[in-house]
């Protein structure tokens, strides 16, 4: 019985460690602070904008995406070379954001009618929607979606 339990624990650990091998220790992503700044940079660099809508103090799936997708080396390489990133946080406790950032986030949320969190929304430098993925899906399913957006842009 002990050997069987030990075997199961070792199998679980090896699966867990292999799933995390793609993670980097720190976030090397650059998130633009405001919507207009992101669009301006997108125009200059000829890249699409990935707008990440989240609820930092209440959305559990958002925390999973941040850990499993945004901290993955594969995503970070892709984002740093091909995307402009904008984080739009809609927390329950609105006081955790500056007044300017909160105002900007609420305007962007209203503009794109986002009410589902997390949402990944891609727009061009004019703010026109290119693609959208609402809700949480397994991390491996995000990559083909993101790569397709980048290829088509």
Coordinates of N, CA and C in Angstrom, one line a residue:
X1 N 0.8 -1.2 0.0 CA 0.0 0.0 0.0 C 0.9 1.3 0.0
X2 N 1.9 1.2 0.8 CA 2.8 2.4 0.9 C 3.5 2.6 -0.5
X3 N 3.9 1.5 -1.1 CA 4.6 1.6 -2.4 C 3.6 2.2 -3.5
X4 N 2.4 1.8 -3.4 CA 1.4 2.3 -4.4 C 1.2 3.8 -4.2
X5 N 1.0 4.2 -2.9 CA 0.8 5.6 -2.6 C 2.0 6.4 -3.0
X6 N 3.2 5.9 -2.7 CA 4.5 6.6 -3.1 C 4.5 6.7 -4.6
X7 N 4.2 5.7 -5.4 CA 4.2 5.7 -6.8 C 3.2 6.8 -7.3
X8 N 2.0 6.9 -6.7 CA 1.0 7.8 -7.2 C 1.5 9.3 -6.9
X9 N 2.1 9.5 -5.8 CA 2.6 10.8 -5.4 C 3.7 11.2 -6.4
X10 N 4.6 10.3 -6.7 CA 5.7 10.6 -7.6 C 5.2 10.9 -9.0
X11 N 4.2 10.1 -9.4 CA 3.6 10.4 -10.8 C 3.0 11.8 -10.8
X12 N 2.3 12.1 -9.7 CA 1.6 13.4 -9.7 C 2.7 14.5 -9.7
X13 N 3.7 14.4 -8.9 CA 4.8 15.4 -8.9 C 5.5 15.6 -10.3
X14 N 5.7 14.5 -11.0 CA 6.4 14.6 -12.3 C 5.4 15.3 -13.3
X15 N 4.2 15.0 -13.2 CA 3.2 15.7 -14.1 C 3.1 17.1 -13.7
X16 N 3.1 17.5 -12.5 CA 3.0 18.8 -12.0 C 4.2 19.6 -12.4
X17 N 5.4 19.0 -12.3 CA 6.6 19.7 -12.6 C 6.8 19.9 -14.1
X18 N 6.4 18.9 -14.9 CA 6.5 19.1 -16.3 C 5.5 20.1 -16.9
X19 N 4.4 20.3 -16.2 CA 3.4 21.3 -16.6 C 3.9 22.7 -16.4
X20 N 4.8 22.8 -15.4 CA 5.3 24.1 -15.0 C 6.7 24.5 -15.6
X21 N 7.2 23.5 -16.4 CA 8.6 23.8 -17.0 C 8.6 25.0 -17.9
X22 N 7.5 25.4 -18.5 CA 7.5 26.5 -19.4 C 7.4 27.8 -18.7
X23 N 7.1 27.8 -17.4 CA 7.0 29.0 -16.6 C 8.3 29.7 -16.4
X24 N 8.3 31.0 -16.4 CA 9.5 31.8 -16.0 C 9.3 32.3 -14.7
X25 N 10.4 32.7 -14.0 CA 10.2 33.2 -12.6 C 9.7 34.6 -12.5
X26 N 9.9 35.4 -13.5 CA 9.4 36.7 -13.4 C 8.6 37.1 -14.6
X27 N 7.8 38.1 -14.5 CA 7.0 38.6 -15.6 C 7.9 39.6 -16.4
X28 N 8.2 39.3 -17.6 CA 9.0 40.2 -18.4 C 8.2 40.9 -19.4
X29 N 6.9 41.0 -19.2 CA 6.0 41.7 -20.1 C 5.9 43.1 -19.8
X30 N 5.7 43.9 -20.9 CA 5.4 45.4 -20.7 C 4.0 45.6 -21.0
X31 N 3.2 46.1 -20.0 CA 1.8 46.4 -20.2 C 1.7 47.9 -20.3
X32 N 1.1 48.4 -21.3 CA 0.8 49.8 -21.5 C -0.1 50.3 -20.4
X33 N 0.1 51.5 -19.9 CA -0.8 52.0 -18.8 C -2.2 52.4 -19.2
X34 N -2.3 53.0 -20.4 CA -3.6 53.5 -20.8 C -3.9 53.1 -22.3
X35 N -5.2 53.1 -22.6 CA -5.7 52.7 -23.9 C -5.1 53.5 -25.0
X36 N -5.2 54.8 -25.0 CA -4.7 55.6 -26.1 C -3.2 55.4 -26.3
X37 N -2.5 55.2 -25.2 CA -1.0 54.9 -25.3 C -0.8 53.6 -26.0
X38 N -1.6 52.6 -25.7 CA -1.5 51.3 -26.4 C -1.7 51.4 -27.9
X39 N -2.8 52.1 -28.3 CA -3.1 52.3 -29.7 C -2.0 53.1 -30.4
X40 N -1.5 54.1 -29.8 CA -0.4 54.9 -30.4 C 0.8 54.0 -30.6
X41 N 1.2 53.2 -29.6 CA 2.3 52.3 -29.7 C 2.1 51.2 -30.8
X42 N 0.8 50.7 -30.9 CA 0.5 49.7 -31.9 C 0.6 50.3 -33.3
X43 N 0.3 51.5 -33.5 CA 0.4 52.1 -34.8 C 1.9 52.3 -35.1
X44 N 2.7 52.8 -34.2 CA 4.1 53.0 -34.4 C 4.8 51.7 -34.7
X45 N 4.5 50.6 -34.0 CA 5.2 49.3 -34.1 C 4.5 48.3 -35.1
X46 N 3.3 48.7 -35.6 CA 2.6 47.9 -36.5 C 2.3 46.5 -35.9
X47 N 1.7 46.5 -34.7 CA 1.3 45.3 -34.0 C -0.1 45.4 -33.5
X48 N -0.8 44.3 -33.3 CA -2.1 44.3 -32.7 C -2.0 44.5 -31.2
X49 N -3.1 45.0 -30.6 CA -3.1 45.2 -29.1 C -3.9 44.1 -28.5
X50 N -3.4 43.5 -27.5 CA -4.1 42.5 -26.7 C -4.6 43.2 -25.5
X51 N -5.9 43.3 -25.4 CA -6.5 43.9 -24.2 C -7.0 42.8 -23.3
X52 N -6.4 42.7 -22.1 CA -6.8 41.7 -21.1 C -7.7 42.3 -20.1
X53 N -9.0 41.9 -20.1 CA -10.0 42.4 -19.1 C -10.0 41.4 -17.9
X54 N -9.8 41.9 -16.7 CA -9.8 41.1 -15.6 C -10.4 41.8 -14.4
X55 N -10.7 41.0 -13.3 CA -11.1 41.5 -12.0 C -10.1 41.0 -11.0
X56 N -9.2 41.9 -10.7 CA -8.0 41.5 -9.9 C -8.3 41.0 -8.5
X57 N -9.4 41.5 -7.9 CA -9.7 41.2 -6.5 C -10.9 40.2 -6.4
X58 N -11.3 39.6 -7.5 CA -12.4 38.7 -7.4 C -12.5 37.6 -8.4
X59 N -11.7 37.7 -9.5 CA -11.8 36.7 -10.6 C -10.8 35.6 -10.5
X60 N -11.2 34.5 -10.0 CA -10.3 33.3 -9.9 C -9.7 32.9 -11.2
X61 N -10.5 32.7 -12.3 CA -9.9 32.3 -13.6 C -8.9 33.3 -14.1
X62 N -9.0 34.6 -13.8 CA -8.1 35.6 -14.2 C -6.7 35.3 -13.6
X63 N -6.7 34.9 -12.3 CA -5.4 34.5 -11.6 C -4.8 33.3 -12.3
X64 N -5.6 32.4 -12.7 CA -5.1 31.2 -13.4 C -4.4 31.6 -14.7
X65 N -5.1 32.4 -15.5 CA -4.5 32.9 -16.8 C -3.2 33.6 -16.5
X66 N -3.2 34.4 -15.5 CA -1.9 35.2 -15.3 C -0.8 34.3 -14.9
X67 N -1.1 33.2 -14.1 CA 0.0 32.3 -13.7 C 0.3 31.3 -14.9
X68 N -0.6 30.8 -15.5 CA -0.4 29.7 -16.5 C -0.1 30.2 -17.9
X69 N -0.6 31.3 -18.3 CA -0.4 31.9 -19.6 C 0.6 33.0 -19.6
X70 N 0.4 34.0 -18.9 CA 1.2 35.2 -19.0 C 2.6 35.0 -18.4
X71 N 2.8 34.0 -17.5 CA 4.1 33.7 -17.0 C 4.9 32.7 -17.8
X72 N 4.2 32.1 -18.8 CA 4.8 31.1 -19.6 C 5.8 31.8 -20.6
X73 N 7.0 31.2 -20.7 CA 8.0 31.7 -21.6 C 7.6 31.8 -23.0
X74 N 6.8 30.8 -23.4 CA 6.3 30.8 -24.8 C 5.4 32.0 -25.1
X75 N 4.5 32.3 -24.1 CA 3.7 33.5 -24.3 C 4.5 34.8 -24.3
X76 N 5.4 34.9 -23.3 CA 6.2 36.1 -23.2 C 7.0 36.4 -24.4
X77 N 7.6 35.4 -25.0 CA 8.4 35.6 -26.3 C 7.4 36.1 -27.4
X78 N 6.3 35.5 -27.5 CA 5.3 35.8 -28.5 C 4.8 37.3 -28.3
X79 N 4.5 37.6 -27.1 CA 3.9 38.9 -26.7 C 5.0 40.0 -26.9
X80 N 6.2 39.8 -26.5 CA 7.3 40.8 -26.6 C 7.6 41.1 -28.0
X81 N 7.5 40.1 -28.9 CA 7.9 40.3 -30.3 C 6.7 40.8 -31.2
X82 N 5.5 40.4 -30.8 CA 4.4 40.6 -31.8 C 3.1 41.3 -31.2
X83 N 3.1 41.7 -30.0 CA 1.9 42.3 -29.4 C 2.2 43.5 -28.6
X84 N 1.2 44.4 -28.5 CA 1.1 45.5 -27.5 C 0.1 45.0 -26.5
X85 N 0.5 45.1 -25.2 CA -0.4 44.6 -24.2 C -1.0 45.8 -23.4
X86 N -2.3 45.6 -23.1 CA -3.0 46.5 -22.2 C -3.9 45.7 -21.2
X87 N -3.7 46.0 -20.0 CA -4.5 45.4 -18.9 C -5.6 46.3 -18.5
X88 N -6.9 45.8 -18.5 CA -8.0 46.6 -18.1 C -8.6 45.8 -16.9
X89 N -8.3 46.4 -15.7 CA -8.8 45.8 -14.4 C -10.1 46.4 -14.0
X90 N -11.1 45.6 -13.7 CA -12.3 46.1 -13.2 C -12.5 45.4 -11.8
X91 N -11.9 45.9 -10.8 CA -12.0 45.3 -9.5 C -13.3 45.6 -8.8
X92 N -13.7 44.8 -7.8 CA -14.8 45.2 -6.9 C -14.5 46.4 -6.1
X93 N -13.3 46.4 -5.5 CA -12.8 47.5 -4.7 C -12.1 48.5 -5.7
X94 N -12.9 49.5 -6.2 CA -12.4 50.5 -7.1 C -11.3 51.4 -6.6
X95 N -11.1 51.4 -5.3 CA -10.1 52.3 -4.7 C -8.7 51.8 -4.9
X96 N -8.5 50.5 -5.4 CA -7.2 50.0 -5.5 C -6.5 50.6 -6.8
X97 N -7.3 51.3 -7.7 CA -6.7 51.9 -8.9 C -6.7 53.4 -8.7
X98 N -5.8 54.0 -9.4 CA -5.8 55.5 -9.5 C -7.1 55.9 -10.2
X99 N -7.5 57.2 -10.0 CA -8.7 57.7 -10.6 C -8.6 57.7 -12.1
X100 N -7.4 58.1 -12.6 CA -7.2 58.1 -14.1 C -7.3 56.7 -14.7
X101 N -6.6 55.7 -14.0 CA -6.6 54.3 -14.5 C -8.0 53.7 -14.5
X102 N -8.7 54.0 -13.4 CA -10.1 53.5 -13.3 C -11.0 54.0 -14.4
X103 N -10.9 55.3 -14.6 CA -11.7 56.0 -15.6 C -11.4 55.4 -17.0
X104 N -10.1 55.2 -17.3 CA -9.7 54.7 -18.6 C -10.2 53.2 -18.7
X105 N -10.1 52.4 -17.7 CA -10.6 51.0 -17.7 C -12.1 50.9 -18.0
X106 N -12.8 51.8 -17.3 CA -14.3 51.7 -17.4 C -14.7 52.2 -18.8
X107 N -14.0 53.2 -19.4 CA -14.3 53.6 -20.7 C -14.1 52.5 -21.7
X108 N -12.9 51.8 -21.6 CA -12.6 50.7 -22.5 C -13.6 49.5 -22.3
X109 N -13.9 49.2 -21.1 CA -14.9 48.2 -20.8 C -16.2 48.5 -21.5
X110 N -16.7 49.7 -21.4 CA -17.9 50.1 -22.0 C -17.9 50.1 -23.5
X111 N -16.8 50.6 -24.1 CA -16.6 50.7 -25.5 C -16.7 49.3 -26.2
X112 N -16.1 48.3 -25.5 CA -16.1 46.9 -26.1 C -17.2 46.0 -25.5
X113 N -18.0 46.6 -24.6 CA -19.1 45.9 -24.0 C -18.7 44.5 -23.4
X114 N -17.6 44.6 -22.6 CA -17.1 43.4 -21.9 C -17.7 43.3 -20.6
X115 N -18.4 42.1 -20.4 CA -19.0 41.9 -19.0 C -18.6 40.5 -18.6
X116 N -17.7 39.8 -19.3 CA -17.3 38.4 -18.9 C -15.8 38.5 -18.7
X117 N -15.4 37.9 -17.5 CA -14.0 38.0 -17.1 C -13.5 36.6 -16.9
X118 N -12.3 36.3 -17.3 CA -11.4 37.1 -18.1 C -11.8 37.1 -19.6
X119 N -11.4 38.2 -20.3 CA -11.6 38.3 -21.7 C -10.3 38.8 -22.3
X120 N -9.9 38.1 -23.4 CA -8.8 38.6 -24.2 C -9.4 39.1 -25.5
X121 N -9.1 40.4 -25.7 CA -9.6 41.1 -26.9 C -8.5 41.7 -27.7
X122 N -8.5 41.4 -29.0 CA -7.4 41.9 -29.9 C -8.0 43.0 -30.7
X123 N -7.3 44.2 -30.8 CA -7.8 45.3 -31.6 C -6.6 45.8 -32.5
X124 N -6.9 46.5 -33.5 CA -5.9 47.1 -34.3 C -5.5 48.5 -33.8
X125 N -4.6 49.2 -34.4 CA -4.2 50.5 -33.9 C -5.3 51.6 -33.9
X126 N -6.4 51.3 -34.6 CA -7.5 52.2 -34.6 C -8.6 51.8 -33.6
X127 N -8.3 50.7 -32.9 CA -9.3 50.3 -31.9 C -10.4 49.3 -32.4
X128 N -10.3 48.9 -33.7 CA -11.2 48.0 -34.2 C -11.0 46.6 -33.8
X129 N -12.0 45.9 -33.3 CA -11.9 44.6 -32.8 C -11.5 43.6 -33.9
X130 N -10.5 42.8 -33.6 CA -10.0 41.8 -34.5 C -10.5 40.4 -34.1
X131 N -10.3 40.1 -32.8 CA -10.7 38.8 -32.3 C -11.0 38.9 -30.8
X132 N -11.7 37.9 -30.3 CA -12.0 38.0 -28.8 C -12.2 36.5 -28.3
X133 N -11.7 36.3 -27.1 CA -11.9 35.0 -26.4 C -12.4 35.4 -25.0
X134 N -13.6 34.9 -24.7 CA -14.2 35.2 -23.4 C -14.1 34.0 -22.5
X135 N -13.9 34.3 -21.2 CA -13.9 33.2 -20.2 C -12.6 32.5 -20.2
X136 N -12.5 31.5 -19.3 CA -11.2 30.7 -19.2 C -11.3 29.4 -20.0
X137 N -10.2 29.2 -20.7 CA -10.1 27.9 -21.3 C -8.7 27.3 -21.0
X138 N -8.4 26.1 -21.2 CA -7.1 25.5 -20.9 C -6.1 26.3 -21.7
X139 N -4.9 26.5 -21.0 CA -3.9 27.4 -21.5 C -3.4 27.0 -22.9
X140 N -3.3 25.7 -23.2 CA -2.8 25.3 -24.5 C -3.8 25.7 -25.6
X141 N -5.0 26.0 -25.4 CA -5.9 26.4 -26.4 C -5.8 27.9 -26.7
X142 N -5.1 28.7 -25.9 CA -4.9 30.1 -26.2 C -3.9 30.3 -27.3
X143 N -2.9 29.4 -27.3 CA -1.8 29.7 -28.2 C -2.2 29.7 -29.7
X144 N -2.9 28.7 -30.2 CA -3.3 28.7 -31.6 C -4.2 29.9 -31.9
X145 N -5.0 30.3 -31.0 CA -5.9 31.5 -31.1 C -5.0 32.8 -31.3
X146 N -4.0 32.9 -30.4 CA -3.2 34.1 -30.4 C -2.3 34.1 -31.6
X147 N -1.7 33.0 -32.0 CA -0.9 32.8 -33.1 C -1.6 33.2 -34.4
X148 N -2.9 32.8 -34.5 CA -3.7 33.1 -35.7 C -3.9 34.6 -35.8
X149 N -4.2 35.2 -34.7 CA -4.4 36.7 -34.7 C -3.1 37.4 -35.2
X150 N -2.0 37.0 -34.7 CA -0.7 37.6 -35.1 C -0.4 37.3 -36.5
X151 N -0.6 36.1 -37.0 CA -0.4 35.8 -38.5 C -1.2 36.6 -39.4
X152 N -2.5 36.8 -39.0 CA -3.4 37.6 -39.8 C -3.2 39.1 -39.8
X153 N -2.5 39.6 -38.8 CA -2.3 41.0 -38.6 C -1.2 41.5 -39.5

